[in-house]
PDB file of C-alpha atoms in Angstrom:
ATOM      1  CA  ASP A1272      55.155-159.432 -84.937  1.00 66.00           C
ATOM      2  CA  ALA A1273      58.398-158.045 -86.266  1.00 63.00           C
ATOM      3  CA  MET A1274      57.734-155.986 -89.328  1.00 92.00           C
ATOM      4  CA  VAL A1275      58.365-152.993 -91.536  1.00 96.00           C
ATOM      5  CA  ILE A1276      55.869-150.183 -91.062  1.00 96.00           C
ATOM      6  CA  GLN A1277      55.379-147.238 -93.364  1.00 97.00           C
ATOM      7  CA  ASN A1278      53.472-144.086 -92.533  1.00 93.00           C
ATOM      8  CA  PRO A1279      51.298-142.742 -93.871  1.00 93.00           C
ATOM      9  CA  ARG A1280      49.723-145.279 -96.228  1.00 94.00           C
ATOM     10  CA  TYR A1281      48.437-142.479 -98.440  1.00 95.00           C
ATOM     11  CA  GLN A1282      49.923-139.017 -98.762  1.00 96.00           C
ATOM     12  CA  VAL A1283      48.650-136.116-100.819  1.00 97.00           C
ATOM     13  CA  THR A1284      50.977-133.181-101.262  1.00 96.00           C
ATOM     14  CA  GLN A1285      50.973-130.016-103.277  1.00 96.00           C
ATOM     15  CA  PHE A1286      53.278-129.460-106.207  1.00 96.00           C
ATOM     16  CA  GLY A1287      56.557-128.106-104.845  1.00 96.00           C
ATOM     17  CA  LYS A1288      55.686-128.584-101.172  1.00 97.00           C
ATOM     18  CA  PRO A1289      58.241-130.670 -99.257  1.00 96.00           C
ATOM     19  CA  VAL A1290      56.990-134.002 -98.007  1.00 97.00           C
ATOM     20  CA  THR A1291      58.462-136.676 -95.738  1.00 97.00           C
ATOM     21  CA  LEU A1292      57.613-140.360 -95.747  1.00 97.00           C
ATOM     22  CA  SER A1293      58.600-142.532 -92.817  1.00 97.00           C
ATOM     23  CA  CYS A1294      59.564-146.133 -92.312  1.00 98.00           C
ATOM     24  CA  SER A1295      60.252-148.064 -89.127  1.00 97.00           C
ATOM     25  CA  GLN A1296      61.362-151.637 -88.571  1.00 97.00           C
ATOM     26  CA  THR A1297      61.415-154.013 -85.641  1.00 95.00           C
ATOM     27  CA  LEU A1298      63.585-156.584 -87.407  1.00 92.00           C
ATOM     28  CA  ASN A1299      66.860-154.946 -86.326  1.00 92.00           C
ATOM     29  CA  HIS A1300      68.136-155.257 -89.879  1.00 91.00           C
ATOM     30  CA  ASN A1301      71.302-153.452 -90.925  1.00 90.00           C
ATOM     31  CA  VAL A1302      70.088-152.382 -94.335  1.00 91.00           C
ATOM     32  CA  MET A1303      67.140-150.159 -95.184  1.00 93.00           C
ATOM     33  CA  TYR A1304      66.068-149.359 -98.724  1.00 93.00           C
ATOM     34  CA  TRP A1305      63.718-146.945-100.444  1.00 96.00           C
ATOM     35  CA  TYR A1306      62.123-148.007-103.714  1.00 95.00           C
ATOM     36  CA  GLN A1307      59.907-146.030-106.052  1.00 96.00           C
ATOM     37  CA  GLN A1308      57.269-147.903-108.015  1.00 94.00           C
ATOM     38  CA  LYS A1309      55.200-146.213-110.673  1.00 92.00           C
ATOM     39  CA  SER A1310      52.102-147.805-112.176  1.00 87.00           C
ATOM     40  CA  SER A1311      52.859-151.015-114.106  1.00 84.00           C
ATOM     41  CA  GLN A1312      56.583-150.494-113.586  1.00 90.00           C
ATOM     42  CA  ALA A1313      59.203-152.422-111.672  1.00 91.00           C
ATOM     43  CA  PRO A1314      60.151-151.125-108.217  1.00 92.00           C
ATOM     44  CA  LYS A1315      63.238-148.957-108.662  1.00 92.00           C
ATOM     45  CA  LEU A1316      65.852-148.518-105.942  1.00 91.00           C
ATOM     46  CA  LEU A1317      66.424-144.886-104.957  1.00 94.00           C
ATOM     47  CA  PHE A1318      69.009-145.397-102.198  1.00 91.00           C
ATOM     48  CA  HIS A1319      69.885-147.583 -99.274  1.00 91.00           C
ATOM     49  CA  TYR A1320      71.558-147.364 -95.884  1.00 93.00           C
ATOM     50  CA  TYR A1321      73.956-149.999 -94.645  1.00 89.00           C
ATOM     51  CA  ASP A1322      73.936-149.111 -90.960  1.00 91.00           C
ATOM     52  CA  LYS A1323      74.755-145.398 -91.127  1.00 92.00           C
ATOM     53  CA  ASP A1324      76.399-145.512 -94.525  1.00 92.00           C
ATOM     54  CA  PHE A1325      74.246-143.873 -97.173  1.00 93.00           C
ATOM     55  CA  ASN A1326      74.359-145.137-100.762  1.00 90.00           C
ATOM     56  CA  ASN A1327      72.626-143.208-103.490  1.00 91.00           C
ATOM     57  CA  GLU A1328      71.787-144.775-106.838  1.00 89.00           C
ATOM     58  CA  ALA A1329      73.420-142.887-109.684  1.00 87.00           C
ATOM     59  CA  ASP A1330      70.141-141.941-111.356  1.00 90.00           C
ATOM     60  CA  THR A1331      68.246-140.872-108.233  1.00 94.00           C
ATOM     61  CA  PRO A1332      67.288-137.193-108.611  1.00 94.00           C
ATOM     62  CA  ASP A1333      68.717-134.692-106.121  1.00 94.00           C
ATOM     63  CA  ASN A1334      65.147-133.878-105.186  1.00 95.00           C
ATOM     64  CA  PHE A1335      65.120-137.097-103.148  1.00 97.00           C
ATOM     65  CA  GLN A1336      66.966-137.249 -99.841  1.00 96.00           C
ATOM     66  CA  SER A1337      67.003-139.708 -96.973  1.00 97.00           C
ATOM     67  CA  ARG A1338      67.783-139.772 -93.277  1.00 96.00           C
ATOM     68  CA  ARG A1339      68.366-142.652 -90.917  1.00 97.00           C
ATOM     69  CA  PRO A1340      68.595-141.311 -87.354  1.00 96.00           C
ATOM     70  CA  ASN A1341      68.846-144.793 -85.823  1.00 95.00           C
ATOM     71  CA  THR A1342      68.610-148.477 -86.732  1.00 94.00           C
ATOM     72  CA  SER A1343      64.829-148.541 -86.549  1.00 96.00           C
ATOM     73  CA  PHE A1344      63.821-145.487 -88.546  1.00 97.00           C
ATOM     74  CA  CYS A1345      64.428-144.213 -92.048  1.00 97.00           C
ATOM     75  CA  PHE A1346      62.866-141.207 -93.781  1.00 97.00           C
ATOM     76  CA  LEU A1347      62.417-140.247 -97.408  1.00 97.00           C
ATOM     77  CA  ASP A1348      62.337-136.507 -98.030  1.00 97.00           C
ATOM     78  CA  ILE A1349      61.129-135.121-101.330  1.00 97.00           C
ATOM     79  CA  ARG A1350      62.196-131.491-101.375  1.00 97.00           C
ATOM     80  CA  SER A1351      60.041-130.200-104.211  1.00 96.00           C
ATOM     81  CA  PRO A1352      57.605-132.849-105.429  1.00 97.00           C
ATOM     82  CA  GLY A1353      56.653-132.731-109.055  1.00 96.00           C
ATOM     83  CA  LEU A1354      53.741-134.425-110.781  1.00 96.00           C
ATOM     84  CA  GLY A1355      56.158-137.072-112.016  1.00 95.00           C
ATOM     85  CA  ASP A1356      56.980-138.068-108.442  1.00 97.00           C
ATOM     86  CA  ALA A1357      53.521-139.485-107.859  1.00 97.00           C
ATOM     87  CA  ALA A1358      54.147-143.156-107.148  1.00 96.00           C
ATOM     88  CA  MET A1359      54.128-145.891-104.553  1.00 95.00           C
ATOM     89  CA  TYR A1360      57.157-145.613-102.275  1.00 97.00           C
ATOM     90  CA  LEU A1361      58.304-148.857-100.723  1.00 96.00           C
ATOM     91  CA  CYS A1362      60.611-149.211 -97.764  1.00 97.00           C
ATOM     92  CA  ALA A1363      62.434-152.492 -97.277  1.00 94.00           C
ATOM     93  CA  THR A1364      64.990-153.983 -94.906  1.00 93.00           C
ATOM     94  CA  SER A1365      67.451-156.827 -95.021  1.00 89.00           C
ATOM     95  CA  ARG A1366      70.030-158.342 -92.711  1.00 84.00           C
ATOM     96  CA  ALA A1367      72.912-157.714 -95.042  1.00 73.00           C
ATOM     97  CA  PHE A1368      73.690-156.327 -98.439  1.00 62.00           C
ATOM     98  CA  GLY A1369      75.192-158.145-101.349  1.00 57.00           C
ATOM     99  CA  GLY A1370      74.383-161.645-100.282  1.00 59.00           C
ATOM    100  CA  ARG A1371      71.861-164.391-100.038  1.00 65.00           C
ATOM    101  CA  THR A1372      69.282-162.503 -98.133  1.00 72.00           C
ATOM    102  CA  GLU A1373      65.807-161.441 -99.045  1.00 83.00           C
ATOM    103  CA  ALA A1374      64.383-158.004 -98.400  1.00 88.00           C
ATOM    104  CA  PHE A1375      61.276-157.467 -96.277  1.00 92.00           C
ATOM    105  CA  PHE A1376      58.939-154.765 -97.497  1.00 94.00           C
ATOM    106  CA  GLY A1377      56.531-152.420 -95.823  1.00 95.00           C
ATOM    107  CA  GLN A1378      53.038-151.833 -97.158  1.00 94.00           C
ATOM    108  CA  GLY A1379      54.111-148.763 -99.056  1.00 95.00           C
ATOM    109  CA  THR A1380      53.049-145.132 -99.136  1.00 96.00           C
ATOM    110  CA  ARG A1381      51.093-143.996-102.165  1.00 95.00           C
ATOM    111  CA  LEU A1382      52.041-140.415-102.918  1.00 97.00           C
ATOM    112  CA  THR A1383      49.726-138.155-104.898  1.00 97.00           C
ATOM    113  CA  VAL A1384      50.951-134.750-106.067  1.00 97.00           C
ATOM    114  CA  VAL A1385      48.281-132.140-106.822  1.00 96.00           C
TER     115      VAL A1385
ATOM    116  CA  ASP B  47      67.515-151.000-120.398  1.00 69.00           C
ATOM    117  CA  GLN B  48      65.705-153.652-118.403  1.00 81.00           C
ATOM    118  CA  GLN B  49      67.985-156.209-116.807  1.00 91.00           C
ATOM    119  CA  VAL B  50      65.095-158.321-115.527  1.00 95.00           C
ATOM    120  CA  LYS B  51      62.188-158.925-117.847  1.00 96.00           C
ATOM    121  CA  GLN B  52      58.791-160.409-117.235  1.00 96.00           C
ATOM    122  CA  ASN B  53      57.272-160.401-120.677  1.00 93.00           C
ATOM    123  CA  SER B  54      53.772-161.515-119.687  1.00 95.00           C
ATOM    124  CA  PRO B  55      51.888-158.728-117.912  1.00 95.00           C
ATOM    125  CA  SER B  56      49.104-161.123-116.976  1.00 97.00           C
ATOM    126  CA  LEU B  57      48.265-164.812-116.733  1.00 97.00           C
ATOM    127  CA  SER B  58      44.930-166.520-116.115  1.00 98.00           C
ATOM    128  CA  VAL B  59      44.762-170.094-114.836  1.00 98.00           C
ATOM    129  CA  GLN B  60      42.016-172.418-113.673  1.00 98.00           C
ATOM    130  CA  GLU B  61      42.026-173.474-110.023  1.00 97.00           C
ATOM    131  CA  GLY B  62      43.891-176.758-109.546  1.00 97.00           C
ATOM    132  CA  ARG B  63      46.005-176.351-112.676  1.00 98.00           C
ATOM    133  CA  ILE B  64      49.651-175.335-112.878  1.00 98.00           C
ATOM    134  CA  SER B  65      50.690-171.670-113.088  1.00 98.00           C
ATOM    135  CA  ILE B  66      54.013-170.954-114.777  1.00 98.00           C
ATOM    136  CA  LEU B  67      55.463-167.483-114.500  1.00 98.00           C
ATOM    137  CA  ASN B  68      58.534-166.659-116.526  1.00 98.00           C
ATOM    138  CA  CYS B  69      61.426-164.279-116.068  1.00 98.00           C
ATOM    139  CA  ASP B  70      64.471-163.492-118.228  1.00 98.00           C
ATOM    140  CA  TYR B  71      67.573-161.575-117.270  1.00 96.00           C
ATOM    141  CA  THR B  72      70.440-160.052-119.174  1.00 95.00           C
ATOM    142  CA  ASN B  73      73.144-159.460-116.573  1.00 91.00           C
ATOM    143  CA  SER B  74      75.415-162.489-116.310  1.00 91.00           C
ATOM    144  CA  MET B  75      76.669-161.210-112.924  1.00 89.00           C
ATOM    145  CA  PHE B  76      73.326-161.996-111.296  1.00 91.00           C
ATOM    146  CA  ASP B  77      73.753-164.942-108.956  1.00 90.00           C
ATOM    147  CA  TYR B  78      70.720-164.839-106.703  1.00 91.00           C
ATOM    148  CA  PHE B  79      67.111-164.747-107.780  1.00 94.00           C
ATOM    149  CA  LEU B  80      63.926-164.176-105.844  1.00 94.00           C
ATOM    150  CA  TRP B  81      60.199-164.182-106.400  1.00 97.00           C
ATOM    151  CA  TYR B  82      57.932-161.800-104.550  1.00 96.00           C
ATOM    152  CA  LYS B  83      54.156-161.810-104.384  1.00 96.00           C
ATOM    153  CA  LYS B  84      52.148-158.620-104.049  1.00 94.00           C
ATOM    154  CA  TYR B  85      48.490-158.194-103.191  1.00 92.00           C
ATOM    155  CA  PRO B  86      46.756-154.864-103.921  1.00 86.00           C
ATOM    156  CA  ALA B  87      47.476-152.163-101.328  1.00 80.00           C
ATOM    157  CA  GLU B  88      50.213-154.272 -99.717  1.00 86.00           C
ATOM    158  CA  GLY B  89      53.975-154.400-100.052  1.00 90.00           C
ATOM    159  CA  PRO B  90      55.698-157.286-101.827  1.00 93.00           C
ATOM    160  CA  THR B  91      56.254-160.381 -99.711  1.00 93.00           C
ATOM    161  CA  PHE B  92      59.098-162.806-100.264  1.00 93.00           C
ATOM    162  CA  LEU B  93      58.029-166.118-101.751  1.00 96.00           C
ATOM    163  CA  ILE B  94      61.018-168.216-102.779  1.00 96.00           C
ATOM    164  CA  SER B  95      64.611-167.778-103.923  1.00 94.00           C
ATOM    165  CA  ILE B  96      67.326-169.664-105.756  1.00 95.00           C
ATOM    166  CA  SER B  97      71.071-169.344-105.906  1.00 93.00           C
ATOM    167  CA  SER B  98      72.904-169.657-109.197  1.00 93.00           C
ATOM    168  CA  ILE B  99      74.625-172.824-107.966  1.00 93.00           C
ATOM    169  CA  LYS B 100      71.270-174.600-108.117  1.00 95.00           C
ATOM    170  CA  ASP B 101      68.837-175.219-110.926  1.00 96.00           C
ATOM    171  CA  LYS B 102      65.772-175.949-108.824  1.00 97.00           C
ATOM    172  CA  ASN B 103      64.355-174.994-105.459  1.00 97.00           C
ATOM    173  CA  GLU B 104      61.073-176.266-104.108  1.00 97.00           C
ATOM    174  CA  ASP B 105      58.887-175.051-101.247  1.00 96.00           C
ATOM    175  CA  GLY B 106      55.507-176.678-100.975  1.00 97.00           C
ATOM    176  CA  ARG B 107      53.403-175.777-103.986  1.00 98.00           C
ATOM    177  CA  PHE B 108      56.070-173.396-105.292  1.00 98.00           C
ATOM    178  CA  THR B 109      59.074-174.423-107.364  1.00 98.00           C
ATOM    179  CA  VAL B 110      61.586-172.137-109.018  1.00 98.00           C
ATOM    180  CA  PHE B 111      63.676-173.376-111.939  1.00 98.00           C
ATOM    181  CA  LEU B 112      66.839-171.657-113.126  1.00 98.00           C
ATOM    182  CA  ASN B 113      68.407-172.107-116.564  1.00 97.00           C
ATOM    183  CA  LYS B 114      71.655-170.147-116.428  1.00 96.00           C
ATOM    184  CA  SER B 115      72.662-170.784-120.015  1.00 96.00           C
ATOM    185  CA  ALA B 116      69.366-169.314-121.196  1.00 97.00           C
ATOM    186  CA  LYS B 117      69.326-166.632-118.470  1.00 97.00           C
ATOM    187  CA  HIS B 118      65.818-167.714-117.672  1.00 98.00           C
ATOM    188  CA  LEU B 119      63.939-168.637-114.557  1.00 97.00           C
ATOM    189  CA  SER B 120      60.404-169.719-113.933  1.00 98.00           C
ATOM    190  CA  LEU B 121      58.066-170.084-110.988  1.00 98.00           C
ATOM    191  CA  HIS B 122      55.697-173.015-110.962  1.00 98.00           C
ATOM    192  CA  ILE B 123      52.682-173.067-108.699  1.00 98.00           C
ATOM    193  CA  VAL B 124      50.852-176.358-108.492  1.00 97.00           C
ATOM    194  CA  PRO B 125      48.041-176.755-107.767  1.00 98.00           C
ATOM    195  CA  SER B 126      47.004-173.128-108.231  1.00 98.00           C
ATOM    196  CA  GLN B 127      44.508-171.706-105.764  1.00 97.00           C
ATOM    197  CA  PRO B 128      42.322-168.578-105.945  1.00 97.00           C
ATOM    198  CA  GLY B 129      44.345-167.107-103.056  1.00 96.00           C
ATOM    199  CA  ASP B 130      47.401-167.172-105.316  1.00 97.00           C
ATOM    200  CA  SER B 131      45.868-164.375-107.394  1.00 97.00           C
ATOM    201  CA  ALA B 132      48.347-161.515-107.078  1.00 97.00           C
ATOM    202  CA  VAL B 133      51.161-159.752-108.917  1.00 96.00           C
ATOM    203  CA  TYR B 134      54.386-161.770-108.958  1.00 98.00           C
ATOM    204  CA  PHE B 135      57.713-159.970-109.234  1.00 96.00           C
ATOM    205  CA  CYS B 136      60.939-161.601-110.257  1.00 96.00           C
ATOM    206  CA  ALA B 137      64.078-160.016-108.772  1.00 94.00           C
ATOM    207  CA  ALA B 138      67.791-160.620-109.144  1.00 92.00           C
ATOM    208  CA  SER B 139      70.967-159.522-107.416  1.00 87.00           C
ATOM    209  CA  ALA B 140      74.681-159.841-107.933  1.00 83.00           C
ATOM    210  CA  ARG B 141      77.187-160.505-105.170  1.00 74.00           C
ATOM    211  CA  TYR B 142      79.963-158.849-107.142  1.00 67.00           C
ATOM    212  CA  GLY B 143      80.184-156.066-109.638  1.00 58.00           C
ATOM    213  CA  GLY B 144      78.403-152.744-109.801  1.00 53.00           C
ATOM    214  CA  SER B 145      75.314-152.244-107.630  1.00 54.00           C
ATOM    215  CA  GLN B 146      76.124-155.460-105.830  1.00 57.00           C
ATOM    216  CA  GLY B 147      73.329-156.684-103.653  1.00 63.00           C
ATOM    217  CA  ASN B 148      70.844-154.279-105.174  1.00 78.00           C
ATOM    218  CA  LEU B 149      67.631-156.111-105.991  1.00 85.00           C
ATOM    219  CA  ILE B 150      66.661-155.486-109.615  1.00 89.00           C
ATOM    220  CA  PHE B 151      62.987-156.147-110.210  1.00 92.00           C
ATOM    221  CA  GLY B 152      60.947-157.082-113.239  1.00 95.00           C
ATOM    222  CA  LYS B 153      57.673-155.304-113.990  1.00 94.00           C
ATOM    223  CA  GLY B 154      55.595-158.125-112.590  1.00 96.00           C
ATOM    224  CA  THR B 155      53.023-160.596-113.873  1.00 97.00           C
ATOM    225  CA  LYS B 156      49.454-160.440-112.636  1.00 97.00           C
ATOM    226  CA  LEU B 157      48.189-163.954-111.958  1.00 98.00           C
ATOM    227  CA  SER B 158      44.463-164.621-111.799  1.00 98.00           C
ATOM    228  CA  VAL B 159      43.358-168.047-110.593  1.00 98.00           C
ATOM    229  CA  LYS B 160      39.733-168.689-111.444  1.00 96.00           C
ATOM    230  CA  PRO B 161      37.595-171.035-109.324  1.00 93.00           C
TER     231      PRO B 161
END
């Protein structure tokens, strides 16, 4: 089945140690998104790629970076994780941006910072 | 400042009855609205959507109503089933304006359907 896959499902990292979360999709969608969701909060968009074009949300900390080497894969890099970065990270894809199209989400990666 | 608000963190309903989940928004540029359902340890899955040119969209047991003048939408589930127990997120996007296309989510409402 076509889907959005995130690895790993659970990630524990040390305070200040760089960590990378990965996302792959078989939907061949143009747009890939990274959302951060903290407990009892709404998912918050960090950035998105429209094809190779990277779009950062204005309030996304510099500590968060992303790479999209090809259509299928997208990575979230956290350069120096702090305790406040512990959250569920959701990857999503959609066919287009700014229109009548829903986003398809992966299962998420729960990040713990110790 | 929350642009999409789900003021009820939780809702409990008896099996077979109607579940009504509410959502309010503040940004008048929003013109497309979606509901997502999320089970524990899974990502959100798309449930139903509505464009601002409509006031109702129905899909099986799920109906979404949009009241643009009140900036309010609701999701009706009838009849409710125990398998509907999940967190429901309301989301909105705007075709034009700043952050166009970005899905803005509410905090979610946890629905429990009791047998």
